[in-house]
Amino acid sequence: MDNNVKNYADEEHCPVRNVLDRFGDKWSMLVLMLLSDMEVLRFNEIHKYIGTISQKMLTVTLKKLEVDGLVNRKAYPEIPPRVEYSLTDRTKTLMPIIQDLAQWANQNMADIQYSRSKAV
Amino acid sequence: MDNNVKNYADEEHCPVRNVLDRFGDKWSMLVLMLLSDMEVLRFNEIHKYIGTISQKMLTVTLKKLEVDGLVNRKAYPEIPPRVEYSLTDRTKTLMPIIQDLAQWANQNMADIQYSRSKAV
DNA sequence: AATAGTAATTACCTAAAGGTAAGTGGCAAA
DNA sequence: TTTGCCACTTACCTTTAGGTAATTACTATT
């Protein structure tokens, strides 16, 4: 068995680890889904939609998504500042999968919560 | 705007938060994918396949998946103990989505790493 | 009598994630 | 002259995730 063991956890090369780690955090998926629904949003709009995210974490989350090329950031040189966020083309191929995931979660939440309740 | 704001982050009711939080951790997806490939595995087999997971985290991960009804645990009353893990029917409807996610990660990893490298 | 084998469990520790609250810059309006 | 607006940034703190290494229970084998 030992020499046909696949590389299931190679941190450097495993795409799942390397890429999906990035939105396994608390807020990224939520931000992506919101932007998918609303198309373009300013910083404070996102902040209001997701009532419970802190300003700091919204900054961090958006910056990580931007660095990965999953979100566009467009800053207008105005006072007070205006910054608009939207999804990139790359993200648009991802969203259907995330929507499937969300749908699965919707369909299975009740059963899963029932399982949890039985587990004491 | 304020009164048509959707409930994007309600911790108690949002299915995405409530359900998908559970495999946004470091190991759950990997364990699910491995079990999907191999069908039935013992504790130590999983441990060997995923060379870098600690015994403690494998225990924790499997228990959480079991509690959610995503993994079956079958213990044989033998000495030394034998415990076999496999996916549940509930998980089998989830795996195609996870496979899609993995495929997307595969297809986009190179681009994303390039984006990251440009971001300094 | 000692050791090996399996599936954990436990105590302890470190690092990372995330929250809070205050501050920044620059202009316009009161 | 103060206040408000916006998009952050910073310092500080708490909580959670995850790692290490030792230990457990039970029996068969050496």
Short mmCIF file of C-alpha atoms (C1' of nucleotides) in Angstrom, two decimals:
data_model
loop_
_atom_site.label_atom_id
_atom_site.label_comp_id
_atom_site.label_asym_id
_atom_site.label_seq_id
_atom_site.Cartn_x
_atom_site.Cartn_y
_atom_site.Cartn_z
CA MET A 1 0.00 0.00 0.00
CA ASP A 2 2.76 2.38 0.91
CA ASN A 3 3.99 3.14 -2.57
CA ASN A 4 0.73 3.78 -4.32
CA VAL A 5 -0.39 6.26 -1.68
CA LYS A 6 -1.54 9.38 -3.45
CA ASN A 7 -0.38 12.82 -2.58
CA TYR A 8 -3.49 13.76 -0.71
CA ALA A 9 -2.12 16.57 1.38
CA ASP A 10 0.90 18.05 -0.34
CA GLU A 11 0.61 21.66 0.80
CA GLU A 12 2.62 23.06 -2.05
CA HIS A 13 0.98 21.31 -4.97
CA CYS A 14 -2.50 20.26 -3.96
CA PRO A 15 -4.86 22.67 -5.73
CA VAL A 16 -7.67 22.07 -3.31
CA ARG A 17 -5.54 23.06 -0.36
CA ASN A 18 -3.83 25.85 -2.18
CA VAL A 19 -6.86 27.54 -3.67
CA LEU A 20 -9.86 26.55 -1.62
CA ASP A 21 -8.11 27.38 1.64
CA ARG A 22 -8.65 30.92 0.53
CA PHE A 23 -12.40 30.92 0.89
CA GLY A 24 -12.70 28.43 3.68
CA ASP A 25 -12.50 31.40 6.01
CA LYS A 26 -15.39 33.03 7.79
CA TRP A 27 -16.39 35.68 5.25
CA SER A 28 -15.07 35.11 1.71
CA MET A 29 -17.92 32.95 0.41
CA LEU A 30 -20.47 35.33 1.80
CA VAL A 31 -18.82 38.30 0.11
CA LEU A 32 -18.60 36.43 -3.19
CA MET A 33 -22.27 35.43 -3.05
CA LEU A 34 -23.31 38.95 -2.19
CA LEU A 35 -21.30 40.42 -5.05
CA SER A 36 -22.72 37.77 -7.34
CA ASP A 37 -26.23 38.93 -6.43
CA MET A 38 -25.62 42.67 -6.46
CA GLU A 39 -22.95 42.90 -9.18
CA VAL A 40 -21.33 46.12 -7.92
CA LEU A 41 -21.08 47.29 -4.33
CA ARG A 42 -19.18 49.89 -2.37
CA PHE A 43 -17.27 49.04 0.79
CA ASN A 44 -19.90 50.40 3.14
CA GLU A 45 -22.70 48.71 1.24
CA ILE A 46 -21.10 45.32 1.73
CA HIS A 47 -20.54 46.24 5.34
CA LYS A 48 -24.24 46.95 5.79
CA TYR A 49 -25.48 43.87 3.95
CA ILE A 50 -23.31 41.65 6.11
CA GLY A 51 -24.28 43.28 9.34
CA THR A 52 -21.94 41.29 11.54
CA ILE A 53 -18.61 41.60 9.76
CA SER A 54 -16.10 43.96 11.31
CA GLN A 55 -14.56 46.70 9.22
CA LYS A 56 -11.16 45.15 9.68
CA MET A 57 -12.23 41.70 8.48
CA LEU A 58 -14.03 43.15 5.48
CA THR A 59 -10.84 44.92 4.50
CA VAL A 60 -8.79 41.76 4.95
CA THR A 61 -11.30 39.59 3.09
CA LEU A 62 -11.62 41.93 0.13
CA LYS A 63 -7.88 42.36 -0.14
CA LYS A 64 -7.28 38.61 -0.20
CA LEU A 65 -9.96 38.14 -2.85
CA GLU A 66 -8.45 40.96 -4.88
CA VAL A 67 -4.94 39.54 -4.64
CA ASP A 68 -6.26 36.21 -5.92
CA GLY A 69 -7.94 37.94 -8.84
CA LEU A 70 -11.40 36.96 -7.64
CA VAL A 71 -12.67 40.48 -7.06
CA ASN A 72 -12.18 43.76 -8.93
CA ARG A 73 -11.46 46.88 -6.91
CA LYS A 74 -12.12 50.22 -8.57
CA ALA A 75 -11.23 53.34 -6.60
CA TYR A 76 -12.48 56.75 -7.73
CA PRO A 77 -10.21 59.67 -6.88
CA GLU A 78 -12.90 61.62 -5.08
CA ILE A 79 -13.42 63.05 -1.64
CA PRO A 80 -14.93 61.35 0.26
CA PRO A 81 -13.47 58.25 -1.36
CA ARG A 82 -15.54 55.88 -3.42
CA VAL A 83 -14.48 52.28 -4.04
CA GLU A 84 -16.51 49.78 -6.00
CA TYR A 85 -16.14 46.02 -5.80
CA SER A 86 -17.30 43.43 -8.32
CA LEU A 87 -16.55 39.87 -9.38
CA THR A 88 -13.93 39.08 -11.99
CA ASP A 89 -14.45 36.80 -14.97
CA ARG A 90 -12.46 34.16 -13.15
CA THR A 91 -14.90 34.23 -10.28
CA LYS A 92 -17.87 33.97 -12.58
CA THR A 93 -16.85 30.42 -13.49
CA LEU A 94 -16.62 29.65 -9.79
CA MET A 95 -19.98 31.02 -8.72
CA PRO A 96 -22.16 28.26 -10.21
CA ILE A 97 -20.26 25.77 -8.09
CA ILE A 98 -20.66 27.90 -4.99
CA GLN A 99 -24.36 28.23 -5.76
CA ASP A 100 -24.61 24.43 -5.98
CA LEU A 101 -22.88 24.20 -2.64
CA ALA A 102 -25.28 26.71 -1.13
CA GLN A 103 -28.24 24.84 -2.57
CA TRP A 104 -26.94 21.58 -1.14
CA ALA A 105 -26.54 23.27 2.22
CA ASN A 106 -30.10 24.55 2.03
CA GLN A 107 -31.49 21.16 1.16
CA ASN A 108 -29.51 19.32 3.81
CA MET A 109 -29.38 21.73 6.71
CA ALA A 110 -32.42 20.34 8.48
CA ASP A 111 -31.21 16.74 8.28
CA ILE A 112 -27.73 17.69 9.42
CA GLN A 113 -29.04 19.62 12.38
CA TYR A 114 -31.16 16.63 13.28
CA SER A 115 -28.08 14.40 13.12
CA ARG A 116 -26.22 16.81 15.37
CA SER A 117 -29.02 16.91 17.88
CA LYS A 118 -28.98 13.13 18.18
CA ALA A 119 -25.23 13.10 18.80
CA VAL A 120 -25.66 14.87 22.18
CA MET B 1 -31.79 50.12 1.01
CA ASP B 2 -31.83 49.36 4.68
CA ASN B 3 -35.04 47.37 4.79
CA ASN B 4 -34.50 45.12 1.80
CA VAL B 5 -31.10 44.06 3.03
CA LYS B 6 -31.00 40.28 2.93
CA ASN B 7 -29.99 38.15 5.82
CA TYR B 8 -26.55 37.42 4.48
CA ALA B 9 -24.84 36.42 7.67
CA ASP B 10 -27.39 35.22 10.17
CA GLU B 11 -25.34 32.67 12.03
CA GLU B 12 -28.31 30.72 13.23
CA HIS B 13 -30.23 30.37 10.02
CA CYS B 14 -27.85 30.81 7.11
CA PRO B 15 -27.33 27.32 5.67
CA VAL B 16 -24.05 28.20 4.07
CA ARG B 17 -22.60 29.35 7.36
CA ASN B 18 -24.23 26.63 9.34
CA VAL B 19 -23.33 23.69 7.16
CA LEU B 20 -20.36 24.63 5.05
CA ASP B 21 -18.43 25.99 8.02
CA ARG B 22 -18.04 22.38 8.91
CA PHE B 23 -15.75 21.48 6.05
CA GLY B 24 -13.99 24.78 5.65
CA ASP B 25 -11.43 23.44 8.08
CA LYS B 26 -8.03 22.08 7.24
CA TRP B 27 -8.81 18.41 6.80
CA SER B 28 -12.51 17.60 6.25
CA MET B 29 -12.60 17.98 2.48
CA LEU B 30 -9.47 15.93 2.12
CA VAL B 31 -10.93 13.14 4.22
CA LEU B 32 -14.17 13.21 2.24
CA MET B 33 -12.35 13.07 -1.08
CA LEU B 34 -10.16 10.23 0.12
CA LEU B 35 -13.15 8.23 1.33
CA SER B 36 -14.91 8.96 -1.92
CA ASP B 37 -12.00 7.43 -3.81
CA MET B 38 -11.37 4.46 -1.55
CA GLU B 39 -14.92 3.75 -0.32
CA VAL B 40 -13.94 2.10 2.97
CA LEU B 41 -10.89 2.87 5.08
CA ARG B 42 -9.67 2.16 8.57
CA PHE B 43 -8.42 4.89 10.87
CA ASN B 44 -4.76 4.11 10.33
CA GLU B 45 -5.19 3.82 6.59
CA ILE B 46 -6.54 7.36 6.39
CA HIS B 47 -3.72 8.43 8.63
CA LYS B 48 -1.18 6.96 6.23
CA TYR B 49 -2.79 8.35 3.08
CA ILE B 50 -2.82 11.84 4.53
CA GLY B 51 0.73 11.71 5.75
CA THR B 52 0.69 15.06 7.49
CA ILE B 53 -2.46 14.92 9.59
CA SER B 54 -1.96 14.38 13.32
CA GLN B 55 -3.74 11.55 15.06
CA LYS B 56 -5.63 14.05 17.15
CA MET B 57 -6.91 16.06 14.21
CA LEU B 58 -7.94 12.93 12.35
CA THR B 59 -9.99 11.90 15.37
CA VAL B 60 -11.56 15.35 15.63
CA THR B 61 -12.26 15.59 11.92
CA LEU B 62 -13.83 12.14 11.68
CA LYS B 63 -15.97 12.74 14.75
CA LYS B 64 -17.34 16.00 13.38
CA LEU B 65 -18.13 14.39 10.05
CA GLU B 66 -19.79 11.51 11.86
CA VAL B 67 -21.88 13.82 14.03
CA ASP B 68 -23.09 15.61 10.91
CA GLY B 69 -24.04 12.30 9.32
CA LEU B 70 -21.49 12.72 6.55
CA VAL B 71 -19.40 9.69 7.45
CA ASN B 72 -20.29 6.22 8.72
CA ARG B 73 -18.26 4.74 11.54
CA LYS B 74 -18.34 1.00 11.99
CA ALA B 75 -16.43 -0.43 14.93
CA TYR B 76 -15.75 -4.16 15.13
CA PRO B 77 -15.57 -5.61 18.63
CA GLU B 78 -12.14 -7.11 18.13
CA ILE B 79 -8.73 -6.85 19.73
CA PRO B 80 -6.83 -4.97 18.45
CA PRO B 81 -9.74 -2.69 17.51
CA ARG B 82 -10.89 -2.27 13.94
CA VAL B 83 -12.91 0.72 12.81
CA GLU B 84 -14.03 1.33 9.27
CA TYR B 85 -15.07 4.66 7.84
CA SER B 86 -17.12 5.31 4.71
CA LEU B 87 -19.31 8.00 3.22
CA THR B 88 -23.03 8.18 3.93
CA ASP B 89 -25.72 8.52 1.30
CA ARG B 90 -26.06 12.16 2.30
CA THR B 91 -22.43 12.75 1.47
CA LYS B 92 -22.73 11.04 -1.87
CA THR B 93 -24.95 13.86 -3.13
CA LEU B 94 -22.34 16.31 -1.91
CA MET B 95 -19.30 14.76 -3.52
CA PRO B 96 -20.05 15.75 -7.13
CA ILE B 97 -20.05 19.37 -6.00
CA ILE B 98 -16.81 18.95 -4.14
CA GLN B 99 -15.33 17.30 -7.21
CA ASP B 100 -16.40 20.30 -9.28
CA LEU B 101 -14.74 22.56 -6.77
CA ALA B 102 -11.56 20.51 -6.93
CA GLN B 103 -11.62 20.60 -10.69
CA TRP B 104 -12.08 24.38 -10.69
CA ALA B 105 -9.17 24.67 -8.28
CA ASN B 106 -7.04 22.54 -10.58
CA GLN B 107 -7.92 24.59 -13.61
CA ASN B 108 -7.39 27.93 -11.93
CA MET B 109 -4.50 27.35 -9.56
CA ALA B 110 -1.84 28.52 -11.98
CA ASP B 111 -3.67 31.76 -12.78
CA ILE B 112 -4.37 32.47 -9.16
CA GLN B 113 -0.77 31.90 -8.17
CA TYR B 114 0.26 34.26 -10.93
CA SER B 115 -2.16 36.88 -9.62
CA ARG B 116 -0.72 36.46 -6.16
CA SER B 117 2.82 36.83 -7.40
CA LYS B 118 1.98 40.15 -9.07
CA ALA B 119 0.44 41.49 -5.86
CA VAL B 120 3.90 41.68 -4.22
"C1'" DA C 1 7.52 -10.77 31.17
"C1'" DA C 2 7.81 -7.76 27.46
"C1'" DT C 3 6.30 -6.14 23.13
"C1'" DA C 4 3.27 -5.08 19.29
"C1'" DG C 5 -0.89 -3.55 17.32
"C1'" DT C 6 -5.24 -0.30 16.93
"C1'" DA C 7 -7.93 3.59 17.77
"C1'" DA C 8 -8.15 6.68 20.30
"C1'" DT C 9 -7.51 10.42 24.46
"C1'" DT C 10 -5.15 13.86 27.22
"C1'" DA C 11 -2.28 17.76 28.66
"C1'" DC C 12 0.13 21.26 26.99
"C1'" DC C 13 1.61 24.69 23.75
"C1'" DT C 14 1.84 27.90 19.53
"C1'" DA C 15 0.01 30.30 15.78
"C1'" DA C 16 -3.64 32.16 13.32
"C1'" DA C 17 -8.14 34.10 12.97
"C1'" DG C 18 -10.96 37.39 14.17
"C1'" DG C 19 -13.07 41.05 17.24
"C1'" DT C 20 -13.05 46.02 19.45
"C1'" DA C 21 -12.28 50.59 19.49
"C1'" DA C 22 -9.91 54.38 18.21
"C1'" DG C 23 -7.53 57.07 14.73
"C1'" DT C 24 -6.34 58.97 9.75
"C1'" DG C 25 -6.88 62.10 5.58
"C1'" DG C 26 -9.13 65.43 3.02
"C1'" DC C 27 -12.86 68.08 1.61
"C1'" DA C 28 -17.60 70.02 1.97
"C1'" DA C 29 -21.36 71.60 4.47
"C1'" DA C 30 -23.30 73.66 8.79
"C1'" DT D 1 -14.50 75.83 13.55
"C1'" DT D 2 -16.60 71.78 14.12
"C1'" DT D 3 -18.83 67.93 12.07
"C1'" DG D 4 -19.69 64.33 8.79
"C1'" DC D 5 -18.50 61.29 5.16
"C1'" DC D 6 -15.81 57.20 3.41
"C1'" DA D 7 -12.51 53.68 3.18
"C1'" DC D 8 -9.54 52.21 5.42
"C1'" DT D 9 -5.48 51.33 9.28
"C1'" DT D 10 -3.56 50.33 13.75
"C1'" DA D 11 -2.88 48.54 18.42
"C1'" DC D 12 -4.48 45.45 21.36
"C1'" DC D 13 -6.88 41.48 22.98
"C1'" DT D 14 -9.53 36.92 23.00
"C1'" DT D 15 -10.78 32.72 20.91
"C1'" DT D 16 -10.10 28.87 18.08
"C1'" DA D 17 -7.47 25.66 15.32
"C1'" DG D 18 -4.16 22.74 15.20
"C1'" DG D 19 0.39 20.51 16.51
"C1'" DT D 20 3.42 17.35 19.76
"C1'" DA D 21 4.19 13.78 22.64
"C1'" DA D 22 2.83 10.78 26.07
"C1'" DT D 23 -0.70 7.55 27.70
"C1'" DT D 24 -4.72 4.10 27.63
"C1'" DA D 25 -7.15 -0.59 27.04
"C1'" DC D 26 -7.05 -5.04 25.63
"C1'" DT D 27 -5.19 -9.18 23.75
"C1'" DA D 28 -1.94 -12.06 21.09
"C1'" DT D 29 2.62 -13.08 20.15
"C1'" DT D 30 7.45 -13.65 21.28
#
